[in-house]
CSV table of C-alpha atoms and ligand atoms in Angstrom, one decimal:
chain,number,residue,atom,x,y,z
S,1,UNK,CA,13.1,4.3,2.5
S,2,UNK,CA,12.0,2.3,5.6
S,3,UNK,CA,8.5,1.4,6.7
S,4,UNK,CA,6.9,2.6,9.9
S,5,UNK,CA,3.5,2.0,11.3
S,6,UNK,CA,3.2,4.1,14.5
S,7,UNK,CA,4.8,7.1,16.3
S,8,UNK,CA,7.8,5.3,17.8
S,9,UNK,CA,8.8,3.5,14.6
S,10,UNK,CA,8.4,6.7,12.7
S,11,UNK,CA,10.6,8.6,15.2
S,12,UNK,CA,13.3,6.0,15.0
S,13,UNK,CA,13.2,5.8,11.1
S,14,UNK,CA,13.3,9.6,11.0
S,15,UNK,CA,16.2,9.8,13.5
S,16,UNK,CA,18.1,7.3,11.3
S,17,UNK,CA,17.9,9.8,8.4
S,18,UNK,CA,15.8,7.9,6.0
S,19,UNK,CA,14.5,10.1,3.1
S,20,UNK,CA,11.1,8.4,3.0
S,21,UNK,CA,8.9,6.7,5.5
S,22,UNK,CA,6.5,4.2,3.9
S,23,UNK,CA,3.4,3.4,5.9
S,24,UNK,CA,3.2,0.1,4.0
S,25,UNK,CA,0.3,-2.3,3.8
S,26,UNK,CA,2.9,-4.8,5.1
S,27,UNK,CA,1.1,-3.5,8.3
S,28,UNK,CA,-1.1,-6.5,7.6
S,29,UNK,CA,1.9,-8.9,8.0
S,30,UNK,CA,4.2,-7.4,10.6
S,31,UNK,CA,1.7,-5.6,12.9
S,32,UNK,CA,-1.6,-7.4,12.4
S,33,UNK,CA,-0.3,-10.9,11.9
S,34,UNK,CA,-1.9,-11.7,8.6
S,35,UNK,CA,-0.3,-13.9,6.0
S,36,UNK,CA,-0.8,-11.5,3.1
S,37,UNK,CA,-1.6,-7.8,2.5
S,38,UNK,CA,-5.1,-8.4,1.2
S,39,UNK,CA,-6.6,-8.0,4.7
S,40,UNK,CA,-5.9,-4.4,5.4
S,41,UNK,CA,-8.4,-1.6,4.9
S,42,UNK,CA,-8.3,2.1,4.2
S,43,UNK,CA,-9.5,2.8,7.7
S,44,UNK,CA,-6.7,0.7,9.2
S,45,UNK,CA,-4.1,2.3,7.0
S,46,UNK,CA,-5.4,5.8,8.0
S,47,UNK,CA,-5.2,4.9,11.7
S,48,UNK,CA,-1.5,4.1,11.3
S,49,UNK,CA,-0.7,7.0,9.0
S,50,UNK,CA,-2.2,9.3,11.7
S,51,UNK,CA,0.1,7.7,14.3
S,52,UNK,CA,3.2,8.0,12.1
S,53,UNK,CA,2.4,11.7,11.3
S,54,UNK,CA,2.2,12.5,15.0
S,55,UNK,CA,6.0,12.0,15.0
S,56,UNK,CA,6.2,15.0,12.7
S,57,UNK,CA,9.0,13.4,10.7
S,58,UNK,CA,11.3,15.4,8.5
S,59,UNK,CA,11.1,12.4,6.0
S,60,UNK,CA,8.5,12.3,3.3
S,61,UNK,CA,5.6,10.1,4.4
S,62,UNK,CA,4.1,7.9,1.7
S,63,UNK,CA,1.1,5.7,2.4
S,64,UNK,CA,0.2,2.4,0.6
S,65,UNK,CA,-3.2,2.3,-1.0
S,66,UNK,CA,-4.5,-1.1,0.2
S,67,UNK,CA,-6.0,-3.7,-2.1
S,68,UNK,CA,-9.4,-2.9,-3.5
S,69,UNK,CA,-9.0,0.8,-2.6
S,70,UNK,CA,-8.0,1.7,-6.2
S,71,UNK,CA,-9.4,-1.2,-8.2
S,72,UNK,CA,-13.1,-0.3,-8.4
S,73,UNK,CA,-13.1,3.2,-10.1
S,74,UNK,CA,-10.9,6.3,-10.4
S,75,UNK,CA,-13.3,8.4,-8.4
S,76,UNK,CA,-13.4,5.9,-5.5
S,77,UNK,CA,-9.6,5.7,-5.7
S,78,UNK,CA,-9.3,9.5,-5.4
S,79,UNK,CA,-11.6,9.5,-2.3
S,80,UNK,CA,-9.6,6.7,-0.7
S,81,UNK,CA,-6.3,8.4,-1.4
S,82,UNK,CA,-7.7,11.6,-0.1
S,83,UNK,CA,-8.5,9.9,3.2
S,84,UNK,CA,-4.8,8.8,3.5
S,85,UNK,CA,-3.6,12.3,2.7
S,86,UNK,CA,-6.0,13.8,5.3
S,87,UNK,CA,-4.6,11.3,7.8
S,88,UNK,CA,-1.1,12.7,7.3
S,89,UNK,CA,0.4,11.1,4.2
S,90,UNK,CA,2.1,13.4,1.6
S,91,UNK,CA,1.8,10.9,-1.3
S,92,UNK,CA,0.3,7.5,-2.0
S,93,UNK,CA,1.8,4.3,-3.4
S,94,UNK,CA,-0.1,1.8,-5.6
S,95,UNK,CA,0.8,-1.5,-7.2
S,96,UNK,CA,0.6,-2.4,-10.9
S,97,UNK,CA,1.5,-1.3,-14.4
S,98,UNK,CA,-0.5,-0.1,-17.4
S,99,UNK,CA,-3.8,-1.2,-15.8
S,100,UNK,CA,-3.4,1.6,-13.3
S,101,UNK,CA,-3.0,4.3,-15.9
S,102,UNK,CA,-6.5,5.8,-15.4
S,103,UNK,CA,-6.2,5.7,-11.6
S,104,UNK,CA,-2.8,7.4,-11.6
S,105,UNK,CA,-4.2,10.1,-13.9
S,106,UNK,CA,-7.2,10.7,-11.6
S,107,UNK,CA,-5.0,10.9,-8.5
S,108,UNK,CA,-2.7,13.4,-10.2
S,109,UNK,CA,-5.7,15.4,-11.4
S,110,UNK,CA,-6.7,15.6,-7.7
S,111,UNK,CA,-3.1,16.9,-6.9
S,112,UNK,CA,-2.1,13.7,-5.1
S,113,UNK,CA,1.5,12.6,-5.9
S,114,UNK,CA,1.8,8.9,-6.7
S,115,UNK,CA,4.6,6.4,-6.2
S,116,UNK,CA,4.4,3.2,-8.3
S,117,UNK,CA,5.2,-0.3,-7.3
S,118,UNK,CA,5.9,-3.1,-9.9
S,119,UNK,CA,7.4,-6.6,-10.0
S,120,UNK,CA,6.5,-9.0,-7.2
S,121,UNK,CA,3.5,-6.9,-6.1
S,122,UNK,CA,2.3,-8.5,-2.9
S,123,UNK,CA,-1.4,-7.6,-3.5
S,124,UNK,CA,-1.2,-9.8,-6.6
S,125,UNK,CA,-0.4,-12.9,-4.6
S,126,UNK,CA,-3.5,-14.8,-5.6
S,127,UNK,CA,-3.2,-13.9,-9.3
S,128,UNK,CA,0.5,-14.8,-9.2
S,129,UNK,CA,-0.2,-18.1,-7.5
S,130,UNK,CA,2.2,-17.2,-4.6
S,131,UNK,CA,5.0,-14.8,-3.8
S,132,UNK,CA,7.0,-15.5,-7.0
S,133,UNK,CA,9.9,-13.6,-8.5
S,134,UNK,CA,8.6,-11.7,-11.5
S,135,UNK,CA,10.3,-10.6,-14.8
S,136,UNK,CA,12.1,-13.9,-15.3
S,137,UNK,CA,11.7,-14.1,-19.1
S,138,UNK,CA,12.9,-11.6,-21.7
S,139,UNK,CA,9.2,-10.9,-22.6
S,140,UNK,CA,8.2,-10.4,-18.9
S,141,UNK,CA,11.2,-8.1,-18.3
S,142,UNK,CA,10.3,-6.1,-21.4
S,143,UNK,CA,6.7,-5.6,-20.3
S,144,UNK,CA,7.9,-4.4,-16.9
S,145,UNK,CA,10.1,-1.8,-18.5
S,146,UNK,CA,7.3,-0.7,-20.8
S,147,UNK,CA,4.8,-0.4,-17.9
S,148,UNK,CA,7.3,1.6,-15.9
S,149,UNK,CA,7.9,4.0,-18.8
S,150,UNK,CA,4.1,4.4,-19.3
S,151,UNK,CA,3.4,5.2,-15.6
S,152,UNK,CA,6.4,7.6,-15.6
S,153,UNK,CA,4.8,9.3,-18.6
S,154,UNK,CA,1.6,9.6,-16.6
S,155,UNK,CA,3.5,11.3,-13.8
S,156,UNK,CA,4.4,8.9,-11.0
S,157,UNK,CA,7.3,10.5,-9.0
S,158,UNK,CA,9.2,7.3,-8.1
S,159,UNK,CA,8.9,3.6,-8.5
S,160,UNK,CA,9.3,0.7,-6.1
S,161,UNK,CA,10.7,-2.4,-7.9
S,162,UNK,CA,10.2,-5.6,-5.9
S,163,UNK,CA,11.2,-9.2,-6.4
S,164,UNK,CA,12.8,-9.3,-9.8
S,165,UNK,CA,16.2,-10.5,-11.1
S,166,UNK,CA,18.8,-7.8,-10.7
S,167,UNK,CA,19.2,-7.4,-14.5
S,168,UNK,CA,15.5,-6.3,-14.5
S,169,UNK,CA,16.0,-3.8,-11.7
S,170,UNK,CA,19.0,-2.4,-13.6
S,171,UNK,CA,17.1,-2.1,-16.9
S,172,UNK,CA,14.1,-0.5,-15.3
S,173,UNK,CA,16.4,2.0,-13.5
S,174,UNK,CA,18.3,2.8,-16.6
S,175,UNK,CA,15.2,3.3,-18.7
S,176,UNK,CA,13.5,5.7,-16.2
S,177,UNK,CA,14.3,9.3,-15.2
S,178,UNK,CA,12.4,9.1,-12.0
S,179,UNK,CA,14.1,7.4,-8.9
S,180,UNK,CA,13.7,3.7,-8.5
S,181,UNK,CA,13.6,2.1,-5.0
S,182,UNK,CA,14.4,-1.6,-4.9
S,183,UNK,CA,13.4,-4.4,-2.6
S,184,UNK,CA,14.8,-7.7,-3.9
S,185,UNK,CA,15.7,-6.0,-7.2
S,186,UNK,CA,19.5,-6.0,-7.0
S,187,UNK,CA,22.0,-3.3,-6.2
S,188,UNK,CA,21.5,-0.9,-9.1
S,189,UNK,CA,18.2,0.8,-8.2
S,190,UNK,CA,18.5,4.4,-7.0
S,191,UNK,CA,17.3,3.6,-3.5
S,192,UNK,CA,16.5,0.6,-1.4
S,193,UNK,CA,13.6,-0.1,1.0
S,194,UNK,CA,13.2,-2.6,3.8
S,195,UNK,CA,10.4,-3.4,6.2
S,196,UNK,CA,11.2,-2.0,9.8
S,197,UNK,CA,10.4,-5.4,11.5
S,198,UNK,CA,12.5,-7.4,9.0
S,199,UNK,CA,15.5,-5.1,9.3
S,200,UNK,CA,15.4,-5.2,13.1
S,201,UNK,CA,14.6,-8.8,13.7
S,202,UNK,CA,11.1,-8.4,15.0
S,203,UNK,CA,9.2,-10.9,12.9
S,204,UNK,CA,8.5,-14.6,13.5
S,205,UNK,CA,8.3,-15.4,9.8
S,206,UNK,CA,11.4,-16.5,7.9
S,207,UNK,CA,12.9,-13.6,6.1
S,208,UNK,CA,12.8,-13.3,2.3
S,209,UNK,CA,16.2,-13.7,0.5
S,210,UNK,CA,16.5,-9.9,0.0
S,211,UNK,CA,16.2,-9.1,3.7
S,212,UNK,CA,19.3,-8.1,5.7
S,213,UNK,CA,18.6,-8.2,9.4
S,214,UNK,CA,20.7,-5.5,11.1
S,215,UNK,CA,19.8,-6.3,14.7
S,216,UNK,CA,18.1,-8.8,16.9
S,217,UNK,CA,15.7,-6.4,18.6
S,218,UNK,CA,13.3,-9.3,19.1
S,219,UNK,CA,15.9,-11.0,21.2
S,220,UNK,CA,16.6,-7.8,23.2
S,221,UNK,CA,12.9,-7.5,23.9
S,222,UNK,CA,12.5,-11.1,25.1
S,223,UNK,CA,15.5,-10.7,27.4
S,224,UNK,CA,14.1,-7.5,29.0
S,225,UNK,CA,10.6,-8.8,29.4
S,226,UNK,CA,11.9,-12.1,30.9
S,227,UNK,CA,14.0,-10.1,33.4
S,228,UNK,CA,11.0,-8.1,34.5
S,229,UNK,CA,8.9,-11.2,34.9
S,230,UNK,CA,11.7,-12.8,37.0
S,231,UNK,CA,12.2,-9.7,39.2
S,232,UNK,CA,8.4,-9.5,39.9
S,233,UNK,CA,8.3,-13.2,40.8
S,234,UNK,CA,11.2,-13.0,43.2
S,235,UNK,CA,10.3,-9.7,44.7
S,236,UNK,CA,13.2,-7.7,43.3
S,237,UNK,CA,10.9,-5.3,41.5
S,238,UNK,CA,10.0,-2.6,42.6
S,239,UNK,CA,12.9,-1.6,44.9
S,240,UNK,CA,12.9,1.4,47.3
S,241,UNK,CA,14.0,3.9,44.6
S,242,UNK,CA,11.1,2.9,42.5
S,243,UNK,CA,8.5,3.3,45.2
S,244,UNK,CA,6.8,6.6,46.5
S,245,UNK,CA,7.8,7.5,50.0
S,246,UNK,CA,5.1,7.2,52.6
S,247,UNK,CA,4.0,10.5,54.2
S,248,UNK,CA,4.6,10.6,58.0
S,249,UNK,CA,0.8,10.7,58.8
S,250,UNK,CA,0.2,7.4,57.0
S,251,UNK,CA,2.8,5.6,59.2
S,252,UNK,CA,1.2,6.6,62.5
E,1,KIV,O1,4.0,-2.6,2.3
E,1,KIV,C1,5.3,-2.5,2.2
E,1,KIV,O2,6.0,-2.6,3.2
E,1,KIV,C2,5.8,-2.3,0.9
E,1,KIV,C3,7.3,-2.5,0.7
E,1,KIV,C4,7.7,-3.9,0.8
E,1,KIV,C5,7.8,-1.8,-0.5
E,1,KIV,O3,5.2,-2.1,-0.1
């Protein structure tokens, strides 16, 4: 699974053969420049889901339900998830464990498939007192496994496990029948997910420990833009082949 937020990123992720495109609320960080994901709304998510879906990807498109879109009531959650589906998502993802039981049930009653997300859930940054690795004690790890089993029983179709020691990622994966997708959860989860901009070297923030940067696309962009600026300043752009020919009558 790889995130995407617009038509070009969705096209590239799809061409790379990813099984799932996540329109993540990491939109807030990597596209909108916010320091956390609490500042993104359902309308903003829908705007980007719509852009991703115009790429008509073969990959499954799952959209993050942003903070507060599923915390008030199950009925409000269904309406918000419905907006994401109408914008082009095929399922929604939400963060949290047993406290989300009623919401998961309501969404499934409305025929909306749900992916779970547990561990270092970024929407809990204030409650956690920062972006802190979760499940570090035997008791905390046990609660994560129990919560995962409970939401599996409710009917989530897959689970993202983020920011936990690898032994916890392994235990959760072994305990569940549904696929797990890890991000900072060690090598034993069924799948892995990374944020598009982190993977390609397009962010200014220092990457988390779990990020592997596969390219320096940011460096390529800066080199290309600088070359354009230089060519404009010294008159090298545009050249004759980049210029429309003047019709005879304009020259006389
Ligand atoms: O929003 C996001 O990009 C995510 C991934 C980090 C799993 O939820």
